[in-house]
CSV table of C-alpha atoms in Angstrom, one decimal:
chain,number,residue,atom,x,y,z
A,27,UNK,CA,14.0,-15.0,14.8
A,28,UNK,CA,12.4,-18.0,13.1
A,29,UNK,CA,15.2,-18.1,10.5
A,30,UNK,CA,17.7,-18.2,13.3
A,31,UNK,CA,16.1,-21.4,14.6
A,32,UNK,CA,16.9,-23.0,11.2
A,33,UNK,CA,20.4,-21.4,11.1
A,34,UNK,CA,21.6,-22.3,14.6
A,35,UNK,CA,19.4,-25.3,15.5
A,36,UNK,CA,18.9,-26.8,12.1
A,37,UNK,CA,15.1,-26.7,12.3
A,38,UNK,CA,14.6,-27.2,8.6
A,39,UNK,CA,11.0,-26.0,8.5
A,40,UNK,CA,11.9,-22.4,9.1
A,41,UNK,CA,14.1,-22.1,6.1
A,42,UNK,CA,11.1,-21.9,3.8
A,43,UNK,CA,9.7,-18.6,2.9
A,44,UNK,CA,6.2,-20.0,2.5
A,45,UNK,CA,6.2,-21.3,6.1
A,46,UNK,CA,7.5,-18.0,7.6
A,47,UNK,CA,5.0,-16.1,5.4
A,48,UNK,CA,2.1,-18.1,6.9
A,49,UNK,CA,3.4,-17.5,10.4
A,50,UNK,CA,3.8,-13.8,9.8
A,51,UNK,CA,0.3,-13.6,8.4
A,52,UNK,CA,-1.3,-15.1,11.5
A,53,UNK,CA,0.9,-13.3,14.0
A,54,UNK,CA,0.0,-9.9,12.5
A,55,UNK,CA,-3.7,-10.8,12.1
A,56,UNK,CA,-4.1,-11.9,15.7
A,57,UNK,CA,-2.0,-9.0,17.0
A,58,UNK,CA,-4.2,-6.5,15.1
A,59,UNK,CA,-7.4,-8.1,16.4
A,60,UNK,CA,-6.0,-7.9,19.9
A,61,UNK,CA,-4.6,-4.4,19.8
A,62,UNK,CA,-7.2,-2.5,17.7
A,63,UNK,CA,-10.1,-2.6,20.3
A,64,UNK,CA,-7.8,-1.3,22.9
A,65,UNK,CA,-6.5,1.5,20.6
A,66,UNK,CA,-10.1,2.5,19.7
A,67,UNK,CA,-11.0,2.8,23.4
A,68,UNK,CA,-7.9,4.9,24.1
A,69,UNK,CA,-8.4,7.1,21.0
A,70,UNK,CA,-12.0,7.8,22.0
A,71,UNK,CA,-10.8,8.9,25.5
A,72,UNK,CA,-8.2,11.2,23.9
A,73,UNK,CA,-10.6,12.4,21.3
A,74,UNK,CA,-8.2,11.4,18.5
A,75,UNK,CA,-11.0,11.7,16.0
A,76,UNK,CA,-10.9,12.1,12.2
A,77,UNK,CA,-11.5,15.7,11.1
A,78,UNK,CA,-13.8,15.6,8.1
A,79,UNK,CA,-13.0,17.7,5.0
A,80,UNK,CA,-15.4,20.7,5.0
A,81,UNK,CA,-16.4,20.1,1.3
A,82,UNK,CA,-17.1,16.3,1.8
A,83,UNK,CA,-20.7,15.1,1.3
A,84,UNK,CA,-22.9,16.2,4.2
A,85,UNK,CA,-23.4,12.6,5.4
A,86,UNK,CA,-19.7,12.4,6.2
A,87,UNK,CA,-20.0,14.9,9.1
A,88,UNK,CA,-21.5,12.1,11.2
A,89,UNK,CA,-18.1,10.4,11.0
A,90,UNK,CA,-16.3,13.2,12.8
A,91,UNK,CA,-16.4,11.3,16.1
A,92,UNK,CA,-14.7,8.2,14.6
A,93,UNK,CA,-11.1,7.6,15.8
A,94,UNK,CA,-8.3,7.8,13.3
A,95,UNK,CA,-4.7,6.6,13.0
A,96,UNK,CA,-5.7,3.0,13.0
A,97,UNK,CA,-2.8,2.5,10.5
A,98,UNK,CA,-0.4,2.8,13.4
A,99,UNK,CA,-1.9,-0.4,14.9
A,100,UNK,CA,-1.7,-2.6,11.8
A,101,UNK,CA,1.7,-1.2,10.9
A,102,UNK,CA,3.0,-2.1,14.4
A,103,UNK,CA,1.5,-5.6,14.0
A,104,UNK,CA,3.1,-5.9,10.6
A,105,UNK,CA,6.6,-4.9,11.9
A,106,UNK,CA,6.4,-7.2,14.9
A,107,UNK,CA,5.4,-10.2,12.7
A,108,UNK,CA,8.0,-9.3,10.1
A,109,UNK,CA,10.8,-9.0,12.7
A,110,UNK,CA,9.8,-12.4,14.1
A,111,UNK,CA,9.9,-14.0,10.6
A,112,UNK,CA,12.5,-12.5,8.2
A,113,UNK,CA,16.2,-12.8,7.8
A,114,UNK,CA,17.7,-9.8,9.4
A,115,UNK,CA,20.4,-9.3,6.8
A,116,UNK,CA,18.2,-9.4,3.8
A,117,UNK,CA,18.7,-6.2,1.7
A,118,UNK,CA,15.1,-6.2,0.2
A,119,UNK,CA,13.3,-7.0,3.4
A,120,UNK,CA,15.2,-4.1,5.2
A,121,UNK,CA,14.2,-1.8,2.3
A,122,UNK,CA,10.6,-2.8,2.7
A,123,UNK,CA,10.6,-2.0,6.4
A,124,UNK,CA,12.4,1.3,5.7
A,125,UNK,CA,9.6,2.2,3.3
A,126,UNK,CA,6.8,1.4,5.8
A,127,UNK,CA,8.5,3.5,8.5
A,128,UNK,CA,9.4,6.5,6.4
A,129,UNK,CA,6.0,6.9,4.8
A,130,UNK,CA,4.2,6.2,8.2
A,131,UNK,CA,6.2,9.0,9.8
A,132,UNK,CA,4.9,11.5,7.2
A,133,UNK,CA,1.4,10.3,7.8
A,134,UNK,CA,1.8,10.5,11.6
A,135,UNK,CA,2.9,14.1,11.4
A,136,UNK,CA,-0.1,14.9,9.2
A,137,UNK,CA,-2.6,13.1,11.3
A,138,UNK,CA,-1.4,14.6,14.6
A,139,UNK,CA,-1.6,18.1,13.1
A,140,UNK,CA,-5.2,17.5,12.0
A,141,UNK,CA,-6.2,16.1,15.4
A,142,UNK,CA,-4.6,19.0,17.3
A,143,UNK,CA,-6.1,21.6,15.0
A,144,UNK,CA,-9.5,19.9,14.9
A,145,UNK,CA,-9.8,20.4,11.1
A,146,UNK,CA,-8.8,18.4,8.0
A,147,UNK,CA,-7.2,21.6,6.7
A,148,UNK,CA,-4.9,21.8,9.7
A,149,UNK,CA,-2.7,18.9,8.5
A,150,UNK,CA,0.4,19.3,6.5
A,151,UNK,CA,0.1,21.6,3.5
A,152,UNK,CA,0.1,19.9,0.1
A,153,UNK,CA,3.5,21.4,-0.6
A,154,UNK,CA,5.0,20.1,2.7
A,155,UNK,CA,3.6,16.6,2.3
A,156,UNK,CA,4.8,16.5,-1.3
A,157,UNK,CA,8.4,17.5,-0.3
A,158,UNK,CA,8.5,14.9,2.5
A,159,UNK,CA,7.2,12.2,0.2
A,160,UNK,CA,9.9,13.1,-2.4
A,161,UNK,CA,12.5,13.0,0.4
A,162,UNK,CA,11.4,9.6,1.7
A,163,UNK,CA,11.2,8.2,-1.9
A,164,UNK,CA,14.7,9.6,-2.7
A,165,UNK,CA,16.2,7.9,0.4
A,166,UNK,CA,14.7,4.5,-0.6
A,167,UNK,CA,15.7,5.1,-4.3
A,168,UNK,CA,19.3,5.8,-3.2
A,169,UNK,CA,19.2,2.7,-0.9
A,170,UNK,CA,18.2,0.5,-3.9
A,171,UNK,CA,20.7,2.1,-6.3
A,172,UNK,CA,23.7,1.9,-4.0
A,173,UNK,CA,22.7,-1.7,-3.2
A,174,UNK,CA,23.1,-2.6,-6.8
A,175,UNK,CA,19.5,-3.2,-7.7
A,176,UNK,CA,18.5,-3.5,-11.3
A,177,UNK,CA,17.9,-0.2,-13.1
A,178,UNK,CA,16.4,-1.8,-16.3
A,179,UNK,CA,13.0,-0.8,-17.4
A,180,UNK,CA,10.5,-3.7,-18.1
A,181,UNK,CA,7.1,-3.6,-19.6
A,182,UNK,CA,4.3,-6.2,-19.3
A,183,UNK,CA,4.1,-9.1,-21.8
A,184,UNK,CA,7.7,-8.7,-22.8
A,185,UNK,CA,10.5,-10.8,-21.2
A,186,UNK,CA,13.5,-8.5,-22.0
A,187,UNK,CA,14.3,-5.1,-20.6
A,188,UNK,CA,13.7,-2.1,-22.9
A,189,UNK,CA,16.7,-0.2,-21.7
A,190,UNK,CA,18.9,0.6,-18.7
A,191,UNK,CA,17.8,3.8,-16.9
A,192,UNK,CA,21.0,4.0,-14.9
A,193,UNK,CA,20.8,6.9,-12.4
A,194,UNK,CA,17.6,8.1,-14.0
A,195,UNK,CA,16.0,5.1,-12.3
A,196,UNK,CA,16.1,7.0,-9.0
A,197,UNK,CA,13.9,9.8,-10.4
A,198,UNK,CA,11.6,7.3,-11.9
A,199,UNK,CA,11.3,5.4,-8.6
A,200,UNK,CA,10.6,8.6,-6.8
A,201,UNK,CA,7.7,9.4,-9.2
A,202,UNK,CA,6.3,5.9,-8.6
A,203,UNK,CA,6.5,6.2,-4.8
A,204,UNK,CA,4.9,9.7,-4.7
A,205,UNK,CA,2.1,9.0,-7.2
A,206,UNK,CA,1.2,5.6,-5.6
A,207,UNK,CA,1.2,6.9,-2.0
A,208,UNK,CA,-1.0,9.9,-3.0
A,209,UNK,CA,-3.3,7.6,-5.0
A,210,UNK,CA,-4.0,5.3,-2.0
A,211,UNK,CA,-4.4,8.4,0.2
A,212,UNK,CA,-7.0,9.8,-2.1
A,213,UNK,CA,-8.9,6.5,-2.2
A,214,UNK,CA,-9.2,6.4,1.6
A,215,UNK,CA,-12.5,8.2,1.7
A,216,UNK,CA,-15.1,5.6,2.5
A,217,UNK,CA,-15.2,2.8,5.1
A,218,UNK,CA,-12.9,0.0,3.9
A,219,UNK,CA,-12.5,1.5,0.4
A,220,UNK,CA,-8.7,1.7,0.4
A,221,UNK,CA,-8.2,-1.4,2.6
A,222,UNK,CA,-9.4,-4.2,0.3
A,223,UNK,CA,-7.9,-2.9,-2.9
A,224,UNK,CA,-4.6,-2.6,-1.0
A,225,UNK,CA,-5.0,-6.2,0.1
A,226,UNK,CA,-5.5,-7.3,-3.5
A,227,UNK,CA,-2.6,-5.3,-4.7
A,228,UNK,CA,-0.2,-6.5,-2.1
A,229,UNK,CA,-1.3,-10.1,-2.7
A,230,UNK,CA,-0.8,-9.8,-6.4
A,231,UNK,CA,2.6,-8.2,-6.1
A,232,UNK,CA,3.5,-10.8,-3.4
A,233,UNK,CA,3.1,-13.5,-6.0
A,234,UNK,CA,5.5,-11.6,-8.3
A,235,UNK,CA,8.0,-11.2,-5.5
A,236,UNK,CA,7.9,-14.9,-4.6
A,237,UNK,CA,8.2,-16.0,-8.2
A,238,UNK,CA,11.0,-13.6,-9.0
A,239,UNK,CA,12.9,-14.8,-6.0
A,240,UNK,CA,12.6,-18.4,-7.0
A,241,UNK,CA,15.2,-19.6,-9.5
A,242,UNK,CA,13.1,-22.3,-11.1
A,243,UNK,CA,9.8,-20.5,-11.2
A,244,UNK,CA,11.3,-17.3,-12.6
A,245,UNK,CA,13.1,-19.2,-15.3
A,246,UNK,CA,9.9,-21.1,-16.2
A,247,UNK,CA,7.8,-17.9,-16.3
A,248,UNK,CA,10.5,-15.8,-18.1
A,249,UNK,CA,10.8,-13.1,-15.5
A,250,UNK,CA,14.0,-11.7,-13.9
A,251,UNK,CA,15.4,-13.8,-11.1
A,252,UNK,CA,16.4,-11.4,-8.3
A,253,UNK,CA,18.3,-13.2,-5.5
A,254,UNK,CA,16.9,-12.5,-2.1
A,255,UNK,CA,13.8,-10.7,-3.1
A,256,UNK,CA,11.5,-13.5,-2.0
A,257,UNK,CA,12.0,-12.5,1.7
A,258,UNK,CA,9.7,-9.5,1.0
A,259,UNK,CA,6.9,-12.0,0.6
A,260,UNK,CA,7.0,-12.5,4.4
A,261,UNK,CA,6.4,-8.7,5.0
A,262,UNK,CA,3.7,-8.6,2.4
A,263,UNK,CA,2.0,-11.5,4.0
A,264,UNK,CA,2.2,-9.9,7.5
A,265,UNK,CA,0.7,-6.7,6.1
A,266,UNK,CA,-2.1,-8.5,4.4
A,267,UNK,CA,-2.9,-10.3,7.7
A,268,UNK,CA,-2.9,-7.0,9.7
A,269,UNK,CA,-5.1,-5.4,7.0
A,270,UNK,CA,-7.6,-8.2,7.2
A,271,UNK,CA,-7.6,-7.7,11.0
A,272,UNK,CA,-8.0,-4.0,10.5
A,273,UNK,CA,-10.9,-4.5,8.1
A,274,UNK,CA,-12.8,-6.2,10.9
A,275,UNK,CA,-13.1,-2.8,12.5
A,276,UNK,CA,-12.9,-0.6,9.4
A,277,UNK,CA,-15.8,-2.1,7.4
A,278,UNK,CA,-19.0,-0.1,7.1
A,279,UNK,CA,-19.9,1.5,9.5
A,280,UNK,CA,-16.3,2.0,10.4
A,281,UNK,CA,-15.2,2.0,14.1
A,282,UNK,CA,-11.7,3.3,13.1
A,283,UNK,CA,-10.0,5.0,10.2
A,284,UNK,CA,-6.5,4.2,9.0
A,285,UNK,CA,-5.5,7.9,8.7
A,286,UNK,CA,-2.7,9.2,6.6
A,287,UNK,CA,-0.2,7.2,8.7
A,288,UNK,CA,-1.9,4.1,7.2
A,289,UNK,CA,-2.7,5.1,3.7
A,290,UNK,CA,0.6,6.8,2.9
A,291,UNK,CA,2.6,3.8,4.2
A,292,UNK,CA,0.4,1.4,2.2
A,293,UNK,CA,0.9,3.3,-1.0
A,294,UNK,CA,4.7,3.5,-0.4
A,295,UNK,CA,4.8,-0.3,0.3
A,296,UNK,CA,2.8,-1.1,-2.9
A,297,UNK,CA,5.1,1.1,-4.9
A,298,UNK,CA,8.2,-0.6,-3.3
A,299,UNK,CA,6.9,-4.0,-4.3
A,300,UNK,CA,6.1,-2.8,-7.8
A,301,UNK,CA,9.7,-1.4,-8.2
A,302,UNK,CA,11.6,-4.4,-6.9
A,303,UNK,CA,9.5,-6.7,-9.1
A,304,UNK,CA,10.1,-4.4,-12.1
A,305,UNK,CA,6.3,-3.9,-12.4
A,306,UNK,CA,6.2,-0.2,-12.2
A,307,UNK,CA,4.0,0.0,-15.4
A,308,UNK,CA,1.9,-2.9,-14.4
A,309,UNK,CA,1.0,-1.0,-11.3
A,310,UNK,CA,-1.5,0.9,-13.4
A,311,UNK,CA,-3.5,-2.4,-13.6
A,312,UNK,CA,-2.7,-3.7,-10.1
A,313,UNK,CA,-3.8,-0.4,-8.5
A,314,UNK,CA,-6.6,0.3,-11.0
A,315,UNK,CA,-9.0,1.6,-8.3
A,316,UNK,CA,-6.2,4.0,-7.0
A,317,UNK,CA,-5.5,5.1,-10.6
A,318,UNK,CA,-9.2,5.7,-11.3
A,319,UNK,CA,-9.5,7.8,-8.1
A,320,UNK,CA,-6.4,9.9,-9.0
A,321,UNK,CA,-7.4,10.4,-12.6
A,322,UNK,CA,-10.8,11.6,-11.5
A,323,UNK,CA,-9.2,14.3,-9.3
A,324,UNK,CA,-6.8,15.4,-12.1
A,325,UNK,CA,-9.7,15.6,-14.6
A,326,UNK,CA,-11.8,17.6,-12.2
A,327,UNK,CA,-9.1,20.1,-11.3
A,328,UNK,CA,-7.9,20.4,-14.9
A,329,UNK,CA,-11.4,20.9,-16.3
A,330,UNK,CA,-12.3,23.5,-13.7
A,331,UNK,CA,-9.1,25.5,-14.3
A,332,UNK,CA,-9.4,25.3,-18.1
A,333,UNK,CA,-13.2,25.6,-18.6
A,334,UNK,CA,-14.6,26.6,-15.2
A,335,UNK,CA,-16.7,23.4,-15.5
A,336,UNK,CA,-16.6,20.2,-13.4
A,337,UNK,CA,-16.5,16.7,-15.0
A,338,UNK,CA,-17.9,15.0,-11.8
A,339,UNK,CA,-20.2,16.2,-9.2
A,340,UNK,CA,-17.3,15.8,-6.8
A,341,UNK,CA,-13.9,14.3,-6.8
A,342,UNK,CA,-12.4,11.8,-6.0
A,343,UNK,CA,-14.9,9.7,-8.0
A,344,UNK,CA,-16.4,7.8,-5.0
A,345,UNK,CA,-17.9,11.1,-3.8
A,346,UNK,CA,-19.4,11.6,-7.3
A,347,UNK,CA,-21.4,8.3,-6.9
A,348,UNK,CA,-22.4,9.3,-3.4
A,349,UNK,CA,-23.9,12.5,-4.7
A,350,UNK,CA,-25.7,10.5,-7.4
A,351,UNK,CA,-27.5,8.7,-4.6
A,352,UNK,CA,-25.6,5.4,-4.4
A,353,UNK,CA,-25.4,3.8,-1.0
A,354,UNK,CA,-22.0,3.9,0.6
A,355,UNK,CA,-21.9,0.1,0.9
A,356,UNK,CA,-22.7,-0.3,-2.8
A,357,UNK,CA,-19.9,2.0,-3.9
A,358,UNK,CA,-17.4,0.2,-1.6
A,359,UNK,CA,-18.3,-3.3,-2.8
A,360,UNK,CA,-18.3,-2.3,-6.5
A,361,UNK,CA,-14.9,-0.7,-6.1
A,362,UNK,CA,-13.7,-3.9,-4.4
A,363,UNK,CA,-15.0,-6.0,-7.3
A,364,UNK,CA,-13.1,-3.7,-9.8
A,365,UNK,CA,-9.9,-4.1,-7.7
A,366,UNK,CA,-10.3,-7.9,-7.7
A,367,UNK,CA,-10.8,-8.2,-11.5
A,368,UNK,CA,-7.9,-5.8,-12.3
A,369,UNK,CA,-5.6,-7.8,-10.1
A,370,UNK,CA,-6.6,-11.1,-11.6
A,371,UNK,CA,-5.8,-9.6,-15.0
A,372,UNK,CA,-2.5,-8.4,-13.7
A,373,UNK,CA,-1.6,-11.9,-12.5
A,374,UNK,CA,-2.4,-13.3,-16.0
A,375,UNK,CA,0.6,-11.3,-17.4
A,376,UNK,CA,2.9,-13.6,-15.5
A,377,UNK,CA,2.2,-16.4,-18.0
A,378,UNK,CA,2.0,-14.2,-21.1
A,379,UNK,CA,5.5,-13.2,-22.1
């Protein structure tokens, strides 16, 4: 809508991505602050509470009365703010919205099943969730491939592509989508633990998106110039704004949880941004906290199956520190610090080519 004001009425201000990004940020932030208390009140009346995993640390059982699916609210705010601000015909922006919607639908189905069943185990089976994630990722991968998106593989610190993956790029992108969405989902286990690292990741990748969509900046920093990609900065800005609004209610002690509807869509969007900026491998650094959580689960499961011994007291690793006696707030803030440092390091790679 804002871009149409420039297009039809020649209001020059609204042609700039930076201006529309700022507007989308504040629209989604204010909308989330307005809608979230109303949703919390409604969810409490409907008893749409978060079922706690039976093997979670004992202290978590007190959170069983906390409403869930807060992700629906900040995603709604993000979509409204984005629709107000983006060009409607932009290929990459439409792909970003498609990503948010598809992964949110998987999460909604899982959350509703858990709420109706009253147990965490009543949600989608691991197999069903995995199949749906692959399907959603494949749809987005096909969308990008048919749209003529670059299929070259890039690595950090090197300005030239290693090789062209051709159609294998779709399989590679599916792997990135599935692994990232699951990683964010695993991290969402303490109040605000997944929210702030997601904000940092989206902000970092948002810088890459803006730079790569800018002809002069991309040439100066020796990164690929992808025409039209900059419009995704607006959606990223909207999502950051809504997540900050969500954090107001999600910080410890949480009044609301994001649920799988929130965490899966966040992971999918972060993966999408990494893919369109050719930073699939840098995602290991951008999402370091998510990677650490996932690796801890893989090590725990692998060790127990191979040796019948556990590496950690409990996985994901944030539960390990809980059982060691760390206060929940201390774990959360220390993980936030690690996320901040890793993203600052990721941004340094922009200048080192």
